[in-house]
Coordinates of C-alpha atoms in Angstrom, one line a residue:
Chain A
M24 CA 0.0 0.0 0.0
S25 CA 1.4 3.5 -1.0
K26 CA 2.4 5.8 1.7
E27 CA 0.8 9.2 2.0
V28 CA 2.3 12.7 2.2
L29 CA 0.4 15.8 3.1
L30 CA 2.0 18.8 1.5
I31 CA 1.0 22.1 3.2
E32 CA 2.3 24.9 1.0
D33 CA 0.7 27.9 -0.7
E34 CA 3.0 28.3 -3.7
P35 CA 1.2 26.6 -6.6
N36 CA 4.2 25.9 -8.7
I37 CA 6.2 24.5 -5.7
I38 CA 3.2 22.3 -4.9
E39 CA 3.1 21.1 -8.5
A40 CA 6.8 20.3 -8.6
I41 CA 6.9 18.4 -5.3
R42 CA 3.8 16.5 -6.1
F43 CA 5.3 15.4 -9.4
I44 CA 8.5 14.2 -7.8
L45 CA 6.8 12.3 -4.9
S46 CA 4.1 10.8 -7.1
R47 CA 6.7 9.3 -9.5
D48 CA 8.4 7.8 -6.4
G49 CA 5.1 6.1 -5.5
W50 CA 3.7 8.4 -2.9
V51 CA 0.1 9.5 -2.6
V52 CA 0.3 13.3 -2.3
H53 CA -2.4 15.3 -0.7
T54 CA -2.0 19.1 -0.8
H55 CA -3.4 21.9 1.3
S56 CA -2.7 25.7 1.0
D57 CA -4.5 27.3 3.9
G58 CA -2.9 27.6 7.3
T59 CA -6.2 28.2 9.1
T60 CA -7.6 24.8 8.3
A61 CA -4.4 22.9 7.9
F62 CA -4.7 21.1 11.3
E63 CA -8.1 19.8 10.4
K64 CA -6.7 18.5 7.1
I65 CA -3.9 16.6 9.0
T66 CA -6.5 15.1 11.4
E67 CA -8.6 14.0 8.4
K68 CA -5.8 12.6 6.2
Q69 CA -3.5 11.1 8.9
P70 CA -0.6 11.1 6.5
D71 CA 2.7 9.2 7.0
V72 CA 4.7 12.4 6.5
I73 CA 3.8 16.0 6.6
I74 CA 5.7 18.6 4.5
L75 CA 4.9 22.0 6.1
D76 CA 5.8 25.5 4.9
V77 CA 6.4 28.1 7.5
M78 CA 4.8 31.1 5.8
L79 CA 1.2 30.2 5.2
P80 CA -1.9 32.4 4.9
G81 CA -3.9 32.5 8.1
R82 CA -1.7 30.6 10.4
S83 CA 2.0 29.9 10.5
G84 CA 3.7 26.6 10.1
F85 CA 5.1 27.0 13.6
D86 CA 1.6 27.2 15.1
I87 CA 0.5 24.1 13.1
L88 CA 3.5 22.2 14.2
H89 CA 2.8 23.1 17.8
D90 CA -0.7 21.7 17.5
V91 CA 0.5 18.5 15.9
R92 CA 2.9 17.9 18.7
S93 CA 0.6 18.8 21.5
V94 CA -3.0 18.1 20.7
S95 CA -3.2 15.8 17.7
E96 CA -4.0 12.1 17.7
R97 CA -0.6 11.3 16.3
P98 CA 1.9 13.6 18.0
D99 CA 4.9 11.7 16.6
I100 CA 4.0 12.1 13.0
P101 CA 7.1 13.1 11.0
V102 CA 7.2 16.7 9.9
L103 CA 9.5 18.2 7.3
M104 CA 9.5 21.9 7.6
L105 CA 10.2 24.2 4.6
T106 CA 11.1 27.8 4.9
A107 CA 12.5 30.7 2.8
K108 CA 13.6 32.1 6.2
G109 CA 16.7 30.1 6.7
Q110 CA 17.7 32.0 9.8
S111 CA 19.1 30.1 12.7
K112 CA 16.4 31.5 15.0
D113 CA 13.7 29.9 12.8
R114 CA 15.5 26.6 12.8
A115 CA 15.9 26.8 16.6
R116 CA 12.3 27.6 17.0
A117 CA 11.3 24.7 14.7
E118 CA 13.5 22.3 16.7
E119 CA 12.1 23.6 19.9
L120 CA 8.6 22.7 18.7
G121 CA 9.7 19.2 17.7
V122 CA 10.3 19.4 13.9
S123 CA 11.6 16.1 12.4
K124 CA 13.6 17.8 9.7
F125 CA 14.2 21.4 8.6
M126 CA 14.9 22.5 5.0
S127 CA 15.6 26.0 3.7
K128 CA 14.4 27.2 0.3
P129 CA 15.6 26.9 -2.4
F130 CA 16.1 23.1 -2.0
S131 CA 16.8 20.4 -4.6
N132 CA 14.3 17.8 -5.6
T133 CA 16.8 15.1 -4.6
D134 CA 17.0 16.5 -1.1
V135 CA 13.3 16.7 -0.6
L136 CA 12.8 13.2 -1.9
A137 CA 15.6 11.8 0.3
A138 CA 14.2 13.6 3.4
V139 CA 10.7 12.3 2.9
R140 CA 12.0 8.8 2.4
E141 CA 14.1 9.1 5.5
L142 CA 11.2 10.3 7.6
A143 CA 9.0 7.5 6.5
G144 CA 11.7 5.0 7.5
Q145 CA 12.5 3.9 4.0
Chain B
M217 CA 51.0 66.6 29.7
P218 CA 49.2 69.8 30.6
R219 CA 48.0 71.9 27.8
T220 CA 50.3 74.8 28.8
A221 CA 53.3 72.5 28.1
L222 CA 52.5 72.8 24.4
V223 CA 53.6 76.4 24.4
G224 CA 57.2 75.2 24.3
S225 CA 56.6 73.0 21.2
R226 CA 54.9 75.9 19.4
I227 CA 57.8 78.3 20.3
R228 CA 60.3 75.7 18.9
E229 CA 58.2 75.2 15.8
R230 CA 57.8 78.9 15.1
R231 CA 61.5 79.6 15.7
T232 CA 62.4 76.9 13.3
V233 CA 60.1 78.3 10.7
L234 CA 61.9 81.7 11.1
K235 CA 65.2 79.9 10.8
M236 CA 66.2 81.6 14.1
R237 CA 68.9 80.0 16.2
Q238 CA 68.0 79.0 19.8
A239 CA 70.8 81.1 21.2
E240 CA 69.7 84.1 19.2
L241 CA 66.2 84.0 20.5
A242 CA 67.4 83.4 24.1
R243 CA 69.7 86.4 23.9
S244 CA 67.0 88.6 22.5
V245 CA 64.7 88.0 25.5
G246 CA 67.4 87.9 28.1
I247 CA 67.5 84.2 29.1
S248 CA 70.1 81.5 28.7
P249 CA 69.9 79.2 25.7
S250 CA 69.7 76.2 28.1
Y251 CA 66.7 77.7 29.8
L252 CA 65.0 78.3 26.4
N253 CA 65.9 74.7 25.5
L254 CA 64.0 73.5 28.6
I255 CA 61.0 75.7 27.7
E256 CA 61.0 74.4 24.1
H257 CA 60.9 70.9 25.3
N258 CA 58.0 71.6 27.6
R259 CA 60.0 71.1 30.7
R260 CA 59.5 74.6 32.1
R261 CA 56.3 76.5 32.2
I262 CA 56.2 79.9 30.6
G263 CA 54.0 82.9 30.9
G264 CA 53.8 86.6 31.7
K265 CA 56.4 89.0 30.3
L266 CA 58.7 86.4 29.0
L267 CA 56.0 84.9 26.9
V268 CA 55.1 88.3 25.5
D269 CA 58.7 89.0 24.7
I270 CA 59.2 85.7 22.9
A271 CA 56.0 86.2 21.0
R272 CA 57.2 89.6 19.9
Q273 CA 60.5 88.2 18.7
L274 CA 58.8 85.4 16.9
E275 CA 56.4 88.0 15.3
V276 CA 53.2 86.3 16.5
E277 CA 50.4 87.0 18.9
T278 CA 50.9 85.4 22.3
T279 CA 47.6 83.5 21.8
A280 CA 49.2 81.8 18.8
L281 CA 51.6 80.2 21.2
T282 CA 49.2 79.6 24.1
E283 CA 46.0 78.6 22.3
G284 CA 45.4 74.9 22.9
A285 CA 43.9 72.6 20.4
G286 CA 40.1 72.2 20.5
A287 CA 38.8 69.9 23.2
T288 CA 36.5 68.3 20.7
L289 CA 39.3 67.5 18.4
I290 CA 41.3 65.9 21.2
A291 CA 38.3 64.0 22.4
S292 CA 37.7 62.7 18.9
L293 CA 41.4 61.6 18.5
R294 CA 41.2 59.8 21.9
D295 CA 38.2 58.0 20.7
A296 CA 40.0 57.1 17.5
A297 CA 43.0 55.7 19.4
S298 CA 40.9 53.5 21.7
G299 CA 41.4 49.8 21.0
N300 CA 44.7 50.4 19.1
A301 CA 47.5 49.4 21.4
E302 CA 50.2 51.4 19.6
A303 CA 48.2 54.6 19.5
E304 CA 47.1 54.2 23.1
K305 CA 50.8 54.0 24.1
E306 CA 51.3 57.5 22.5
M307 CA 48.2 58.9 24.1
P308 CA 50.2 61.1 26.5
R309 CA 51.5 63.0 23.5
I310 CA 48.2 63.6 21.9
E311 CA 48.1 67.3 22.6
E312 CA 51.6 67.7 21.3
F313 CA 50.5 65.9 18.1
V314 CA 47.5 68.2 17.7
G315 CA 49.6 71.3 18.5
R316 CA 52.4 70.4 16.0
F317 CA 50.3 68.9 13.2
P318 CA 46.8 70.5 13.4
G319 CA 46.1 69.6 9.8
W320 CA 46.9 65.9 10.1
A321 CA 45.1 65.8 13.5
Q322 CA 42.0 67.3 11.8
L323 CA 42.3 64.8 9.0
L324 CA 42.6 61.9 11.4
S325 CA 39.6 63.1 13.4
S326 CA 37.5 63.6 10.2
S327 CA 38.5 60.1 9.0
H328 CA 37.6 58.6 12.4
R329 CA 34.2 60.3 12.3
R330 CA 33.6 59.1 8.8
I331 CA 34.4 55.5 9.8
D332 CA 32.0 55.9 12.7
D333 CA 29.4 57.1 10.3
L334 CA 29.9 54.3 8.0
E335 CA 29.8 51.7 10.8
R336 CA 26.5 53.2 11.9
T337 CA 25.2 53.0 8.3
V338 CA 26.2 49.3 8.1
E339 CA 24.5 48.7 11.5
A340 CA 21.4 50.5 10.3
L341 CA 21.3 48.5 7.1
T342 CA 21.8 45.3 9.0
E343 CA 18.9 46.2 11.2
R344 CA 16.9 47.0 8.2
M345 CA 17.7 43.7 6.6
A346 CA 16.6 41.9 9.7
H347 CA 13.4 43.9 10.5
D348 CA 12.2 45.7 7.4
P349 CA 8.9 44.1 6.6
F350 CA 9.1 45.0 2.9
L351 CA 12.6 43.7 2.5
S352 CA 11.7 40.5 4.4
E353 CA 8.6 40.0 2.3
S354 CA 10.5 40.6 -0.9
L355 CA 13.3 38.2 -0.1
H356 CA 10.8 35.6 0.9
E357 CA 9.0 36.1 -2.4
I358 CA 12.2 35.8 -4.4
L359 CA 13.3 32.7 -2.5
S360 CA 10.0 31.0 -3.1
T361 CA 10.1 31.9 -6.8
V362 CA 13.7 30.6 -7.1
T363 CA 12.6 27.4 -5.3
A364 CA 9.8 26.8 -7.8
I365 CA 12.1 27.5 -10.7
R366 CA 14.8 25.2 -9.4
S367 CA 12.4 22.3 -8.7
T368 CA 10.7 22.7 -12.0
A369 CA 14.0 23.0 -13.9
G370 CA 15.3 20.0 -12.0
I371 CA 12.3 17.9 -13.1
L372 CA 12.6 19.0 -16.7
N373 CA 16.3 18.2 -16.7
D374 CA 16.3 15.0 -14.8
T375 CA 13.1 13.3 -16.1
Q376 CA 13.7 11.7 -19.4
D377 CA 10.3 10.1 -19.9
I378 CA 8.1 13.0 -18.8
D379 CA 4.6 13.2 -20.5
R380 CA 4.2 15.9 -23.0
E381 CA 1.3 17.4 -21.0
W382 CA 3.5 17.6 -17.9
R383 CA 6.4 19.0 -19.8
E384 CA 4.2 21.8 -21.2
R385 CA 2.8 22.5 -17.8
F386 CA 6.3 22.8 -16.3
H387 CA 7.5 25.0 -19.1
R388 CA 4.5 27.3 -18.5
N389 CA 5.3 27.3 -14.8
M390 CA 8.9 28.1 -15.5
F391 CA 7.9 31.0 -17.6
E392 CA 5.4 32.3 -15.0
E393 CA 7.9 32.0 -12.2
S394 CA 10.7 33.7 -14.2
Q395 CA 8.4 36.6 -14.9
R396 CA 7.6 36.7 -11.2
L397 CA 11.3 36.6 -10.3
A398 CA 12.1 39.5 -12.7
D399 CA 9.3 41.6 -11.2
G400 CA 10.4 40.8 -7.7
A401 CA 14.0 41.6 -8.4
E402 CA 13.1 44.8 -10.1
A403 CA 11.0 45.9 -7.1
L404 CA 13.7 45.0 -4.7
V405 CA 16.4 46.9 -6.6
S406 CA 14.1 49.9 -6.9
Y407 CA 13.5 49.8 -3.1
L408 CA 17.1 49.5 -2.2
D409 CA 18.0 52.3 -4.6
S410 CA 15.5 54.6 -2.9
A411 CA 16.6 53.5 0.5
G412 CA 20.2 54.2 -0.3
G413 CA 19.7 57.9 -0.1
D414 CA 19.0 57.9 3.6
A415 CA 21.9 55.6 4.4
D416 CA 24.3 58.4 3.7
V417 CA 27.0 59.7 5.9
R418 CA 24.7 60.8 8.7
S419 CA 23.5 57.5 9.9
S420 CA 20.5 58.5 12.1
P421 CA 17.6 60.9 11.6
Q422 CA 18.6 62.8 14.7
E423 CA 22.0 63.5 13.2
E424 CA 20.4 64.8 10.1
V425 CA 18.3 67.1 12.1
V426 CA 21.3 68.4 14.1
A427 CA 23.1 69.0 10.8
F428 CA 20.1 70.9 9.6
L429 CA 20.0 73.1 12.7
K430 CA 23.8 73.5 12.8
A431 CA 23.7 74.9 9.3
R432 CA 21.4 77.6 10.7
E433 CA 23.4 78.0 13.9
F434 CA 20.3 76.7 15.8
H435 CA 18.5 80.0 15.3
L436 CA 15.5 80.1 12.9
P437 CA 14.3 83.6 12.2
D438 CA 11.5 82.3 9.9
L439 CA 9.9 80.6 12.9
E440 CA 10.0 83.6 15.2
E441 CA 7.0 85.3 13.5
G442 CA 4.5 82.4 13.9
D443 CA 4.1 81.7 10.2
E444 CA 2.4 78.2 10.1
A445 CA 3.8 77.5 6.6
A446 CA 7.3 78.3 7.6
V447 CA 8.0 74.9 9.1
H448 CA 7.0 73.2 5.9
D449 CA 9.0 75.6 3.8
L450 CA 12.1 75.0 5.8
V451 CA 12.1 71.2 5.7
V452 CA 11.0 70.6 2.2
G453 CA 13.9 69.9 -0.1
D454 CA 16.5 70.6 2.5
E455 CA 19.7 68.8 1.6
D456 CA 20.5 67.9 5.2
L457 CA 17.2 66.2 5.8
K458 CA 17.7 63.1 3.5
S459 CA 15.4 60.6 5.1
A460 CA 11.7 60.8 5.7
S461 CA 12.3 60.1 9.4
A462 CA 14.6 63.1 9.6
V463 CA 12.0 65.3 8.0
E464 CA 9.4 64.1 10.4
L465 CA 11.7 64.7 13.4
A466 CA 12.7 68.1 12.1
E467 CA 9.0 69.1 11.7
A468 CA 8.3 68.1 15.2
F469 CA 11.3 70.0 16.5
L470 CA 10.4 73.1 14.4
H471 CA 6.8 73.1 15.6
R472 CA 8.1 73.0 19.2
Y473 CA 10.5 75.8 18.3
Q474 CA 7.6 77.9 16.9
S475 CA 5.5 77.2 20.0
D476 CA 8.4 78.2 22.3
A477 CA 8.9 81.4 20.2
E478 CA 5.3 82.4 20.7
K479 CA 5.6 82.0 24.4
V480 CA 9.0 83.8 24.6
P481 CA 9.4 86.2 21.7
M482 CA 13.0 86.8 20.8
S483 CA 12.8 90.5 21.0
D484 CA 11.4 90.3 24.6
L485 CA 14.0 87.7 25.6
L486 CA 16.9 89.9 24.3
E487 CA 15.5 92.8 26.2
A488 CA 15.4 90.7 29.3
L489 CA 19.0 89.6 28.8
K490 CA 20.2 93.2 28.3
D491 CA 21.7 93.5 31.8
G492 CA 24.0 90.5 31.0
A493 CA 22.6 88.2 33.7
L494 CA 21.5 84.8 32.6
N495 CA 19.1 83.4 35.1
P496 CA 16.8 80.8 33.7
S497 CA 14.6 80.7 36.8
A498 CA 14.0 84.4 36.7
L499 CA 13.3 84.4 33.0
A500 CA 10.9 81.5 33.3
R501 CA 9.0 83.5 36.0
Q502 CA 9.0 86.6 33.9
F503 CA 7.7 84.9 30.8
R504 CA 5.4 82.5 32.7
V505 CA 6.7 79.4 31.0
D506 CA 8.2 76.2 32.3
L507 CA 12.0 75.8 32.7
S508 CA 12.3 73.5 29.7
T509 CA 10.9 76.1 27.4
I510 CA 13.2 78.9 28.7
L511 CA 16.3 76.6 28.5
R512 CA 15.5 75.7 24.9
R513 CA 14.8 79.3 24.1
L514 CA 18.1 80.5 25.5
A515 CA 19.9 77.9 23.4
S516 CA 18.2 79.4 20.3
V517 CA 19.5 83.0 20.9
P518 CA 22.2 83.9 18.3
R519 CA 25.7 83.9 19.8
D520 CA 26.3 87.5 18.8
K521 CA 23.2 88.6 20.6
I522 CA 24.0 86.8 23.9
G523 CA 27.7 87.2 23.8
R524 CA 28.6 83.6 24.6
S525 CA 28.3 80.1 23.3
I526 CA 25.4 78.2 24.7
G527 CA 24.9 74.4 24.4
L528 CA 21.9 72.3 25.0
V529 CA 21.4 68.6 25.3
E530 CA 18.2 66.6 25.7
C531 CA 17.5 63.0 26.6
D532 CA 14.5 60.8 26.9
G533 CA 13.6 58.6 29.8
S534 CA 16.1 55.9 28.8
G535 CA 18.9 58.5 29.0
T536 CA 19.4 58.4 25.2
L537 CA 20.5 61.8 23.9
T538 CA 17.9 63.0 21.5
Y539 CA 19.2 66.5 20.8
R540 CA 22.7 67.9 20.8
K541 CA 23.9 71.4 20.5
E542 CA 27.6 71.2 21.2
I543 CA 30.0 74.0 22.2
E544 CA 33.7 74.2 22.4
G545 CA 35.1 72.6 25.5
F546 CA 32.0 70.6 26.3
P547 CA 32.0 67.7 23.7
L548 CA 28.9 65.5 23.5
P549 CA 29.4 61.9 22.7
R550 CA 27.9 61.0 19.3
F551 CA 27.5 57.3 20.1
G552 CA 27.2 55.5 23.4
A553 CA 26.3 56.9 26.7
A554 CA 27.3 60.2 28.2
C555 CA 28.7 60.9 31.6
P556 CA 26.2 59.7 34.2
L557 CA 27.2 62.5 36.5
W558 CA 25.9 65.2 34.2
P559 CA 23.2 67.3 35.8
L560 CA 21.0 66.2 32.9
Y561 CA 20.8 62.7 34.4
Q562 CA 20.5 64.0 37.9
A563 CA 17.5 65.9 36.7
L564 CA 16.2 62.8 35.0
A565 CA 16.3 60.9 38.3
Q566 CA 14.2 63.6 40.0
P567 CA 11.6 65.0 37.7
M568 CA 10.4 68.6 38.3
M569 CA 13.4 69.3 40.5
P570 CA 15.7 71.8 38.7
V571 CA 19.4 71.1 39.0
H572 CA 22.0 73.9 38.8
R573 CA 25.7 73.0 38.9
V574 CA 29.0 74.4 37.9
V575 CA 30.6 71.5 36.0
S576 CA 34.1 70.8 35.0
V577 CA 34.2 68.3 32.2
S578 CA 38.0 67.9 32.0
A579 CA 40.5 67.4 34.8
R580 CA 43.1 69.0 32.6
S581 CA 41.3 72.2 32.0
D582 CA 40.4 75.1 34.3
E583 CA 37.3 75.8 32.2
V584 CA 34.0 75.4 34.0
F585 CA 30.4 75.4 32.7
E586 CA 27.3 76.7 34.3
T587 CA 24.6 74.0 33.8
Y588 CA 20.9 74.2 34.3
A589 CA 18.9 71.0 34.0
V590 CA 15.3 70.0 34.5
C591 CA 13.2 66.9 33.7
Q592 CA 9.5 67.2 32.9
S593 CA 6.8 64.8 31.8
I594 CA 5.5 65.4 28.2
N595 CA 2.1 63.9 29.0
A596 CA 1.6 64.9 32.6
E597 CA -2.1 65.5 32.1
Q598 CA -2.8 61.9 31.2
F599 CA -4.0 59.4 33.9
D600 CA -4.0 56.2 31.9
E601 CA -0.8 56.5 30.0
P602 CA 2.7 55.7 31.2
Q603 CA 4.4 59.0 32.0
V604 CA 7.0 60.0 29.4
Y605 CA 9.9 62.1 30.7
R606 CA 12.4 64.3 28.9
A607 CA 15.3 66.0 30.5
V608 CA 17.0 69.1 29.1
M609 CA 20.3 70.7 30.1
L610 CA 21.6 74.1 29.2
F611 CA 25.3 74.8 29.5
F612 CA 27.7 77.6 28.8
P613 CA 31.3 78.5 29.8
R614 CA 31.6 80.7 32.9
K615 CA 33.4 83.8 32.1
A616 CA 36.4 85.0 34.1
G617 CA 35.3 86.9 37.1
E618 CA 31.7 85.5 37.1
A619 CA 30.6 84.1 40.4
S620 CA 28.2 81.3 41.0
D621 CA 26.6 80.0 44.1
A622 CA 26.0 76.5 42.5
L623 CA 27.7 73.4 43.7
H624 CA 30.8 72.4 41.8
L625 CA 30.7 69.0 40.0
D626 CA 33.6 67.2 38.4
A627 CA 32.2 65.3 35.5
G628 CA 33.4 64.2 32.0
T629 CA 32.2 63.4 28.5
S630 CA 31.9 59.7 28.6
C631 CA 33.7 57.1 30.7
R632 CA 35.8 55.8 27.8
I633 CA 37.7 59.0 27.4
C634 CA 37.5 60.4 30.9
E635 CA 40.6 60.8 32.9
R636 CA 38.9 60.7 36.3
R637 CA 40.0 57.2 37.2
K638 CA 38.5 56.9 40.6
C639 CA 35.0 58.2 39.7
V640 CA 32.2 56.6 41.6
A641 CA 30.0 56.6 38.5
R642 CA 32.6 54.9 36.2
R643 CA 30.9 52.5 33.9
E644 CA 33.9 51.1 32.0
P645 CA 37.7 51.6 32.3
S646 CA 39.1 54.7 30.7
I647 CA 41.5 54.3 27.8
L648 CA 43.6 57.2 28.9
A649 CA 47.0 56.6 30.4
D650 CA 47.8 57.6 33.9
G651 CA 49.0 61.1 34.4
L652 CA 47.1 62.7 31.5

């Protein structure tokens, strides 16, 4: 059975590229673009891995990560966080909130694919 | 080395210029060549008739031999030397350097100030990079676009068997993102170009405002008549006010100046000052204004009308200097904190309690300054707001023969270049060598 990824990102062309890469690798890719309802989407989909952008409309990736780790049914779900803010303080904040892996934009397709595979234990 | 010691160096320099032998000069003023030699090497003090005679023989005014270099210049050079071990070793000879090579000293001081300005500019730009919302948003936008392009290009390059439909879609995405990248880059360049103007030599809006006022000698005749439009006319297009923040600050300052001028008309103030006495308390009572107003007003009187240089400094509740009108002998630090002993800060610690002190700002100089300071709330009538205090201090050199009943206070400019080693208020070690 294919593993599932939930990609929470608001840039359409980044969504398209990541979806293409992961789909060809055999993943089922769900996408979501709104920060406000992202946590509900996670609860609904229960993916194997979450790819989470930091800057989202409505609610930041940090807030969503906080909810995943503190109030979700699966607080240990792997989360790969993407950000164009590669500052050390953002990385520190993400680690403090329990991120599984942190990746700065721009990233390579190979790195994203490797990170998702690693988080899924492949 | 005391400042008077420089007289010897100047005598030697002047004699050398005239190609006069030491023995010849000594004979002409009735002293031995060996004694003149001691004077020229600053090992004997000189004054009175002998100084007048030597000056006459050297065909210069006595003041040309006795006049010391400006305290501001020396303070600036000390600041420049701080942190440089070799220069600090030679600190005891700084006045000699200024006296013998005034042009080089001025150049060094100017260069040091320029470096300070540039460092402040870098700091301001770094701060802007970190906190400017437009810049942050623009960079985020560009990085996101680059990410999309990189990923899409990677797919097109690495995937041999990609469907035609997907290939066309990715080509379209690439085109869209490249357009977006071009637009974002153009907007960013345009923004940085426009921002470059206010990142000029003067690195803070306050400094721009001070430069604006200094160019007018801190007196603004156009605002004395209460013309509402005068403020606008003064600031618009002024070359010293480069940034929007500086224009805003200048306008606020000028409106306050105008308000002060209405309460204390210049002609009336000059009339009140005719007897030569400068008593802020009496003047405040006479014009029925608060002390802050009269102190500011006195600092705006032209020097030729009041017969002396008058300085003024203001700070906010944090102690940060927000306004500087510097005068010779009482340098004001451009960066960092000032001397905590200043009456300005004593006033800040006790709002509404005027402080009058006679202050010496250098252990090496006999010059003393009358200072008047007061701290007042700028929103005293508000119940539900935090009280915001501002302190102001007026200062001017006391003339010879003038008496004062105020307490004497030994202070400085700032700890770093202050020679009072055992000061109770010292915040950091001085860079000055012992004995200076």
